[in-house]
Short mmCIF file of C-alpha atoms in Angstrom, two decimals:
data_model
loop_
_atom_site.label_atom_id
_atom_site.label_comp_id
_atom_site.label_asym_id
_atom_site.label_seq_id
_atom_site.Cartn_x
_atom_site.Cartn_y
_atom_site.Cartn_z
CA UNK A 395 0.04 0.00 0.02
CA UNK A 396 1.32 3.52 -1.01
CA UNK A 397 0.35 5.70 1.91
CA UNK A 398 0.76 9.33 0.86
CA UNK A 399 -0.60 10.80 4.09
CA UNK A 400 1.84 9.42 6.66
CA UNK A 401 2.86 11.12 9.91
CA UNK A 402 6.39 12.55 10.05
CA UNK A 403 8.90 9.67 9.94
CA UNK A 404 12.35 9.71 11.43
CA UNK A 405 14.58 6.80 10.56
CA UNK A 406 17.64 5.94 12.77
CA UNK A 407 20.22 3.11 12.99
CA UNK A 408 18.87 -0.11 14.32
CA UNK A 409 21.44 -0.09 17.16
CA UNK A 410 20.04 3.16 18.47
CA UNK A 411 16.96 1.39 19.54
CA UNK A 412 18.93 -0.63 22.02
CA UNK A 413 18.40 -4.15 22.73
CA UNK A 414 15.38 -6.09 23.99
CA UNK A 415 17.65 -8.05 26.31
CA UNK A 416 17.05 -5.55 29.11
CA UNK A 417 13.29 -5.96 28.62
CA UNK A 418 13.48 -9.83 28.62
CA UNK A 419 15.56 -9.48 31.84
CA UNK A 420 12.45 -8.12 33.55
CA UNK A 421 10.84 -11.54 33.00
CA UNK A 422 13.77 -13.91 33.68
CA UNK A 423 17.28 -13.91 35.13
CA UNK A 424 18.24 -16.21 32.26
CA UNK A 425 17.07 -14.58 29.08
CA UNK A 426 19.54 -16.28 26.79
CA UNK A 427 18.24 -19.75 27.81
CA UNK A 428 14.65 -19.17 28.79
CA UNK A 429 13.39 -16.78 25.98
CA UNK A 430 14.28 -19.04 23.03
CA UNK A 431 12.30 -21.81 24.71
CA UNK A 432 9.33 -19.43 25.47
CA UNK A 433 9.35 -18.31 21.82
CA UNK A 434 9.04 -21.86 20.60
CA UNK A 435 6.11 -22.50 23.09
CA UNK A 436 4.46 -19.29 21.83
CA UNK A 437 4.33 -20.73 18.31
CA UNK A 438 2.30 -23.71 19.53
CA UNK A 439 -0.75 -21.42 20.19
CA UNK A 440 -0.17 -18.40 17.93
CA UNK A 441 -2.18 -15.30 17.19
CA UNK A 442 -1.56 -13.14 14.07
CA UNK A 443 -3.18 -9.79 14.62
CA UNK A 444 -4.14 -7.66 11.75
CA UNK A 445 -4.17 -4.37 13.60
CA UNK A 446 -5.54 -1.42 11.54
CA UNK A 447 -5.47 -3.67 8.27
CA UNK A 448 -8.96 -4.74 7.09
CA UNK A 449 -7.80 -7.52 4.88
CA UNK A 450 -4.54 -9.42 4.26
CA UNK A 451 -3.67 -7.48 1.11
CA UNK A 452 -3.31 -4.38 3.28
CA UNK A 453 -0.53 -5.90 5.24
CA UNK A 454 3.19 -5.78 4.76
CA UNK A 455 3.93 -8.97 2.85
CA UNK A 456 7.67 -8.85 3.91
CA UNK A 457 6.94 -9.59 7.64
CA UNK A 458 4.59 -11.60 9.92
CA UNK A 459 3.71 -10.49 13.45
CA UNK A 460 3.02 -13.58 15.49
CA UNK A 461 1.94 -13.36 19.17
CA UNK A 462 1.44 -16.19 21.65
CA UNK A 463 0.55 -18.20 23.61
CA UNK A 464 -3.00 -17.27 22.66
CA UNK A 465 -4.62 -17.36 26.09
CA UNK A 466 -1.64 -16.12 28.08
CA UNK A 467 -1.96 -12.86 30.03
CA UNK A 468 1.59 -12.07 28.90
CA UNK A 469 2.33 -12.85 25.19
CA UNK A 470 5.51 -12.95 23.20
CA UNK A 471 5.57 -11.01 20.05
CA UNK A 472 7.79 -12.08 17.11
CA UNK A 473 8.46 -10.10 14.00
CA UNK A 474 9.47 -12.63 11.25
CA UNK A 475 10.99 -11.83 7.92
CA UNK A 476 9.07 -13.42 5.02
CA UNK A 477 10.22 -14.24 1.41
CA UNK A 478 7.92 -15.69 -1.19
CA UNK A 479 5.27 -16.32 1.54
CA UNK A 480 7.68 -18.33 3.67
CA UNK A 481 9.19 -17.39 7.12
CA UNK A 482 12.90 -16.89 6.91
CA UNK A 483 14.10 -15.37 10.27
CA UNK A 484 13.04 -13.79 13.49
CA UNK A 485 13.87 -10.13 13.08
CA UNK A 486 12.95 -9.07 16.69
CA UNK A 487 11.01 -10.39 19.57
CA UNK A 488 9.52 -8.68 22.82
CA UNK A 489 7.08 -9.29 25.54
CA UNK A 490 3.62 -7.71 25.60
CA UNK A 491 0.40 -7.54 27.67
CA UNK A 492 -2.87 -5.74 27.23
CA UNK A 493 -4.40 -2.86 29.06
CA UNK A 494 -8.14 -2.27 29.40
CA UNK A 495 -7.78 1.52 29.35
CA UNK A 496 -7.72 3.51 26.08
CA UNK A 497 -7.27 7.13 25.12
CA UNK A 498 -7.83 8.96 21.88
CA UNK A 499 -4.51 10.19 20.16
CA UNK A 500 -2.93 11.25 16.96
CA UNK A 501 0.48 10.03 15.78
CA UNK A 502 2.75 13.12 15.72
CA UNK A 503 5.91 11.28 14.72
CA UNK A 504 7.09 7.81 13.94
CA UNK A 505 10.68 6.99 14.92
CA UNK A 506 11.64 3.80 13.24
CA UNK A 507 14.90 2.05 12.26
CA UNK A 508 16.51 1.23 8.82
CA UNK A 509 15.28 -2.29 8.99
CA UNK A 510 11.78 -1.01 9.62
CA UNK A 511 11.08 -3.78 12.14
CA UNK A 512 10.15 -1.69 15.11
CA UNK A 513 9.22 1.96 16.03
CA UNK A 514 8.60 4.40 18.79
CA UNK A 515 5.52 6.58 18.46
CA UNK A 516 5.00 10.17 19.51
CA UNK A 517 1.35 10.13 20.48
CA UNK A 518 -0.35 13.36 20.99
CA UNK A 519 -3.15 13.09 23.47
CA UNK A 520 -3.86 16.86 23.63
CA UNK A 521 -2.19 20.06 22.67
CA UNK A 522 -0.21 19.87 25.88
CA UNK A 523 0.52 16.27 26.24
CA UNK A 524 2.48 13.86 24.21
CA UNK A 525 3.52 10.22 25.23
CA UNK A 526 6.24 8.25 23.57
CA UNK A 527 5.65 4.51 23.35
CA UNK A 528 7.06 1.43 21.67
CA UNK A 529 4.60 0.36 19.06
CA UNK A 530 3.65 -3.29 19.69
CA UNK A 531 1.71 -3.56 16.38
CA UNK A 532 4.04 -1.68 14.17
CA UNK A 533 4.70 -4.68 11.86
CA UNK A 534 1.05 -4.71 10.84
CA UNK A 535 0.09 -1.07 11.39
CA UNK A 536 2.85 0.88 9.73
CA UNK A 537 1.38 0.84 6.25
CA UNK A 538 -1.90 2.24 7.67
CA UNK A 539 -0.96 5.16 9.77
CA UNK A 540 -2.41 8.50 8.69
CA UNK A 541 -1.38 11.96 9.64
CA UNK A 542 -4.05 13.80 11.73
CA UNK A 543 -6.11 10.60 12.20
CA UNK A 544 -7.41 10.01 15.69
CA UNK A 545 -6.77 6.48 16.98
CA UNK A 546 -7.59 4.49 20.06
CA UNK A 547 -4.43 3.88 22.09
CA UNK A 548 -3.81 1.52 25.00
CA UNK A 549 -0.77 2.15 27.11
CA UNK A 550 1.02 -0.64 29.14
CA UNK A 551 4.52 -0.60 30.71
CA UNK A 552 7.18 -2.90 32.28
CA UNK A 553 8.67 -1.61 35.46
CA UNK A 554 12.44 -1.33 35.92
CA UNK A 555 12.20 0.45 39.24
CA UNK A 556 9.30 1.55 41.43
CA UNK A 557 9.06 3.36 44.87
CA UNK A 558 6.45 4.94 47.03
CA UNK A 559 6.34 8.74 47.10
CA UNK A 560 6.68 10.08 50.69
CA UNK A 561 3.41 11.63 51.91
CA UNK A 562 5.28 14.71 53.02
CA UNK A 563 7.62 15.26 50.09
CA UNK A 564 7.92 19.06 49.90
CA UNK A 565 10.42 21.72 49.03
CA UNK A 566 10.40 25.34 50.22
CA UNK A 567 11.08 27.95 47.59
CA UNK A 568 12.67 31.04 49.04
CA UNK A 569 14.35 32.63 46.05
CA UNK A 570 12.55 36.00 45.46
CA UNK A 571 12.45 35.64 41.58
CA UNK A 572 10.99 32.09 41.84
CA UNK A 573 8.49 33.19 44.56
CA UNK A 574 7.28 35.96 42.16
CA UNK A 575 7.04 33.60 39.24
CA UNK A 576 5.06 31.05 41.22
CA UNK A 577 2.65 33.55 42.81
CA UNK A 578 2.21 35.63 39.53
CA UNK A 579 1.45 32.46 37.55
CA UNK A 580 -1.23 31.34 40.00
CA UNK A 581 -2.84 34.69 40.05
CA UNK A 582 -2.77 35.05 36.37
CA UNK A 583 -4.25 31.53 35.67
CA UNK A 584 -6.96 32.21 38.26
CA UNK A 585 -7.92 35.50 36.61
CA UNK A 586 -8.06 33.70 33.27
CA UNK A 587 -10.18 30.77 34.47
CA UNK A 588 -7.28 28.34 34.23
CA UNK A 589 -6.54 29.13 30.56
CA UNK A 590 -3.03 30.26 29.73
CA UNK A 591 -3.11 33.71 28.05
CA UNK A 592 -1.01 34.33 24.96
CA UNK A 593 0.90 37.09 26.78
CA UNK A 594 1.70 35.05 29.84
CA UNK A 595 5.35 35.98 30.10
CA UNK A 596 4.51 39.66 29.73
CA UNK A 597 1.84 39.47 32.58
CA UNK A 598 4.28 37.57 34.81
CA UNK A 599 7.01 40.26 34.35
CA UNK A 600 4.47 42.96 35.09
CA UNK A 601 2.92 41.29 38.18
CA UNK A 602 3.71 42.93 41.58
CA UNK A 603 3.07 41.53 45.00
CA UNK A 604 0.03 43.01 46.74
CA UNK A 605 1.08 42.23 50.31
CA UNK A 606 3.89 40.86 52.40
CA UNK A 607 2.31 37.49 52.17
CA UNK A 608 2.93 37.51 48.38
CA UNK A 609 6.69 37.78 49.16
CA UNK A 610 6.81 34.81 51.56
CA UNK A 611 8.49 31.54 50.75
CA UNK A 612 6.37 29.12 48.83
CA UNK A 613 5.90 25.41 49.88
CA UNK A 614 5.63 23.12 46.97
CA UNK A 615 4.12 19.68 47.69
CA UNK A 616 5.45 16.96 45.37
CA UNK A 617 3.72 14.06 47.20
CA UNK A 618 0.51 14.22 45.13
CA UNK A 619 2.13 15.20 41.89
CA UNK A 620 1.47 13.33 38.49
CA UNK A 621 4.31 13.67 36.14
CA UNK A 622 5.81 11.88 33.08
CA UNK A 623 9.20 12.33 31.39
CA UNK A 624 10.04 10.46 28.22
CA UNK A 625 13.67 9.20 27.53
CA UNK A 626 16.18 11.69 26.22
CA UNK A 627 17.82 9.27 23.57
CA UNK A 628 16.37 9.26 20.15
CA UNK A 629 14.82 5.88 19.48
CA UNK A 630 14.52 5.24 23.26
CA UNK A 631 12.01 7.85 24.27
CA UNK A 632 9.75 4.95 25.34
CA UNK A 633 12.20 4.38 28.31
CA UNK A 634 10.44 6.83 30.71
CA UNK A 635 10.19 8.22 34.22
CA UNK A 636 6.74 8.74 35.80
CA UNK A 637 5.07 9.61 39.01
CA UNK A 638 1.31 8.89 39.46
CA UNK A 639 -1.55 7.58 41.63
CA UNK A 640 -2.27 3.86 41.93
CA UNK A 641 -5.93 3.49 41.12
CA UNK A 642 -6.07 -0.31 40.64
CA UNK A 643 -4.13 -3.33 41.55
CA UNK A 644 -4.37 -6.98 40.36
CA UNK A 645 -2.21 -9.96 39.55
CA UNK A 646 -1.42 -12.21 36.58
CA UNK A 647 0.78 -15.20 35.97
CA UNK A 648 3.22 -16.13 33.19
CA UNK A 649 5.33 -19.32 33.13
CA UNK A 650 4.52 -20.07 36.69
CA UNK A 651 5.61 -16.66 37.87
CA UNK A 652 3.41 -14.11 39.59
CA UNK A 653 3.23 -10.54 38.34
CA UNK A 654 1.79 -7.63 40.16
CA UNK A 655 -0.24 -5.21 37.99
CA UNK A 656 -0.86 -1.55 38.87
CA UNK A 657 -3.15 0.82 37.11
CA UNK A 658 -1.62 4.29 37.49
CA UNK A 659 -2.39 7.84 36.37
CA UNK A 660 0.16 8.82 33.81
CA UNK A 661 -1.17 12.10 32.58
CA UNK A 662 -3.54 14.44 34.51
CA UNK A 663 -4.77 17.53 32.94
CA UNK A 664 -7.33 19.95 34.23
CA UNK A 665 -10.92 19.34 33.06
CA UNK A 666 -9.79 16.18 31.24
CA UNK A 667 -10.17 12.46 32.17
CA UNK A 668 -7.04 10.98 33.57
CA UNK A 669 -4.80 8.96 31.13
CA UNK A 670 -4.17 5.50 32.86
CA UNK A 671 -1.30 3.09 32.17
CA UNK A 672 -1.18 -0.46 33.29
CA UNK A 673 2.23 -1.31 34.71
CA UNK A 674 3.45 -4.75 35.60
CA UNK A 675 6.35 -6.20 37.56
CA UNK A 676 7.34 -9.51 39.07
CA UNK A 677 9.92 -8.07 41.35
CA UNK A 678 8.98 -8.99 44.91
CA UNK A 679 10.31 -5.56 46.15
CA UNK A 680 7.57 -3.84 44.13
CA UNK A 681 4.43 -5.81 44.97
CA UNK A 682 3.25 -4.08 48.12
CA UNK A 683 2.05 -0.73 46.84
CA UNK A 684 -1.55 0.01 47.53
CA UNK A 685 -4.35 1.69 45.81
CA UNK A 686 -4.47 5.43 46.59
CA UNK A 687 -0.68 5.66 47.04
CA UNK A 688 1.55 7.60 44.67
CA UNK A 689 4.38 5.70 43.10
CA UNK A 690 7.17 6.64 40.79
CA UNK A 691 9.87 4.96 38.81
CA UNK A 692 11.46 3.90 35.53
CA UNK A 693 9.32 2.03 32.99
CA UNK A 694 9.31 0.81 29.34
CA UNK A 695 6.12 2.01 27.78
CA UNK A 696 4.34 0.12 24.98
CA UNK A 697 1.27 1.13 22.91
CA UNK A 698 -1.33 -0.79 20.99
CA UNK A 699 -2.95 1.29 18.36
CA UNK A 700 -6.42 0.58 17.02
CA UNK A 701 -9.15 2.28 15.09
CA UNK A 702 -11.48 4.39 17.20
CA UNK A 703 -14.44 2.01 16.57
CA UNK A 704 -12.61 -1.14 17.68
#
């Protein structure tokens, strides 16, 4: 398919995407021996998703995307090179799991590699929010992506590190310029009903304190903050840091191992529904966080992109 209306595409060296070895290490201490065995077992009960493609002729005939085992909570995805309709080699493989939460987003940019086997998507949720995620369905979706098209996106993530945020995590700002900026910004947003005016910087510079209280140090509470920072390396923006509120907690199993699953707020904007991400870990040290607590840490974010009506 010749798609003339693609989002912006950036192509980088395959090696800049890093290795999935770190990701497999989140599932097993012995990835070099365990993962090949698992991949073979996955092919015993395979699923071949079509993603955005409505029929087989829409799909890239040079690759297959195979997921399995079919009924497993965690599946193993394999991108397989195909020649003359026959499988030739596994190009890449990675673990995946589904999230029940979806959000509408457009694809702002596709960061892919020279082999075109995988990609990181810049997904714009709103004018102020963009999330970078590894595209779990890129092998079947990449021919279909349209610029300015709204898709349904589900975010999931694998946890490298997690920790509870202290209930009293605060800093005191006593720098006069910072105090002025903080209080001016609050006053201006209040006067404009929470909408950022076009001349915000000009209004901040013109703002003057009305009382001695306006000059007093400011206490900033970080304990209830929702925040997200994507990775700084091009092609690895999906390696992210976050802080958010736990709103759900469940468990699942894979290969006789227990995994803790947290549903966490990833993005929180005023007057907008929270964007939730499902995060999983099998690390015993990370299994005791509770609903209502705020946690933070480093995660690998994945996305499934579907049509809005799916």
